[in-house]
Each structure stands twice: as structure tokens, then as C-alpha cells.
XYZ file of C-alpha atoms in Angstrom:
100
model
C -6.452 -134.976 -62.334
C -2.822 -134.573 -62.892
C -2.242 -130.934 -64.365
C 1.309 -131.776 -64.038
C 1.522 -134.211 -66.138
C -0.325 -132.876 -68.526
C 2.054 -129.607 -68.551
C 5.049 -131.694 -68.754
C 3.660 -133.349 -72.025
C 2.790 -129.998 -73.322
C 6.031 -128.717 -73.544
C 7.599 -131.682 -74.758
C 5.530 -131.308 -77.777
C 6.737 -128.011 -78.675
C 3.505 -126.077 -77.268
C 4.695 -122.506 -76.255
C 3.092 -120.693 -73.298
C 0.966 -117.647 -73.706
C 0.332 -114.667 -71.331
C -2.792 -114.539 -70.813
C -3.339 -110.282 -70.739
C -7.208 -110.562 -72.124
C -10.624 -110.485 -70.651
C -11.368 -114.141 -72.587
C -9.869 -116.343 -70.576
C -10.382 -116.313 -66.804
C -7.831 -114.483 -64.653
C -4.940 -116.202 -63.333
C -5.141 -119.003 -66.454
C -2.283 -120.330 -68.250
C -2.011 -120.593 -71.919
C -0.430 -123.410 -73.923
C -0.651 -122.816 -77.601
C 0.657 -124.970 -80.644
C -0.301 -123.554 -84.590
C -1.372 -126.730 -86.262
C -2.320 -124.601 -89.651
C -1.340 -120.792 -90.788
C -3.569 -119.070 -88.045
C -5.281 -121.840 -86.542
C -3.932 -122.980 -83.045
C -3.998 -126.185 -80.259
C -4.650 -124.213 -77.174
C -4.890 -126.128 -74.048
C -5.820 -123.290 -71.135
C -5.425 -124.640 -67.375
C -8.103 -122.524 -65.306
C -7.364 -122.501 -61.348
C -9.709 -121.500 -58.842
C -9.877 -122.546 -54.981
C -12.287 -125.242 -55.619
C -11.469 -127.267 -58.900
C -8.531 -127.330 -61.687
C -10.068 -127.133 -64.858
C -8.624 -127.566 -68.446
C -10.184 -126.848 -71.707
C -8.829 -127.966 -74.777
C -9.958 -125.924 -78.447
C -8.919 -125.591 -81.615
C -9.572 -121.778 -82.367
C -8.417 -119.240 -85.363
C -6.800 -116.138 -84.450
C -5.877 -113.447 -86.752
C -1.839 -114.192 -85.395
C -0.078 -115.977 -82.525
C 0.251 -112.642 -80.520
C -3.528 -112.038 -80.555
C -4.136 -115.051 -78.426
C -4.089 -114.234 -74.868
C -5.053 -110.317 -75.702
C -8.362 -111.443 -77.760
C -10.802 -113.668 -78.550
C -10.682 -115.669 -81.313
C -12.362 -115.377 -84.408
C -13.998 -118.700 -85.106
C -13.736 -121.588 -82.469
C -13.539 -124.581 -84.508
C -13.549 -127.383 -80.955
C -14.078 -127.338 -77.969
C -13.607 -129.509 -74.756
C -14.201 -128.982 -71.041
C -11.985 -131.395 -68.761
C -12.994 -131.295 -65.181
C -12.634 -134.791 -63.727
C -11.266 -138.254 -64.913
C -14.293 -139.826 -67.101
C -13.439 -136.307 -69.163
C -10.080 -136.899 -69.072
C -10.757 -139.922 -70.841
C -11.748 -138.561 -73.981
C -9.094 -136.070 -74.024
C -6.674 -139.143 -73.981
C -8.008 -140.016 -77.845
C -6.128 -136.579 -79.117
C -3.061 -136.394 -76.834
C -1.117 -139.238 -75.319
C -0.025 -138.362 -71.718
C 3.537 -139.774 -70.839
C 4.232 -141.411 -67.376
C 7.868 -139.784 -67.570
């Protein structure tokens, strides 16, 4: 799977990046996080380990942008688990991935 491109097409749709200082997420991940309604976020989070690259997409509500990253959520509303290409497949339907 191409993380990079997938990065790349993060930023250019206005998706900020998100320290990730919490015991949530795995150590080491990065954060990409978009609000799509007042407290409810996009968050794409790339895991890395020495044997896969792993990214799950969710659609989570936080009580602010700052708690994400320090906290879990307080409802997750979706959730995906990419780990190969068949998954990327479906996570094609809710974000097109540019070439560029």
C-alpha cells in the first residue's frame, strides 16, 4: 500500500496533523484529522510497526480538536481497518486518491 500517497492527498484536502501524546492510539502513530461537523472529526491514523503499515480510518466525536491525540473519543461513530489492497478498495468509495 502506498502510505504516501495517501498522505499527500490528506493534506491537500485541508486535513491537519495531530500529535499523537495519548495512550489511544499506538505509539509512534500519526494523526490526520479533518472536523466534518461541530465536534465530530475525519481521522485517518497511519500505525507503523516493523512488520506491516496499517491505516484506520473513523469518524469519532471528541469533546474539541485538542482532545484528539491526548484522549479517547467519546462516541466512535465508523470505523475501518486498512491493512492490504482488497481493504484499500473500499476505502477508495470515501476518498479519491490522486496519482499526482
Amino acid at each position: 500500500m502506498d502510505c504516501k500517497r495517501i498522505v499527500k492527498s490528506l493534506k491537500q484536502d485541508q486535513f491537519t496533523r495531530v500529535e499523537n501524546n495519548g495512550k489511544w492510539f499506538e505509539d509512534g502513530s500519526t494523526i490526520y484529522a479533518k472536523e466534518i461537523r461541530q465536534n465530530v472529526f475525519l481521522l485517518f491514523v497511519i500505525l507503523k510497526n516493523i512488520e506491516i503499515e496499517n491505516i484506520q480510518a473513523l469518524i469519532a466525536h471528541f469533546d474539541s480538536f485538542s482532545s484528539i491525540g491526548m484522549k479517547e473519543p467519546e462516541q466512535v461513530m465508523f470505523y475501518l481497518s486498512i491493512k492490504d489492497k482488497e481493504d484499500l478498495h473500499y476505502f477508495e468509495k470515501y476518498m479519491k486518491i490522486s496519482d499526482n
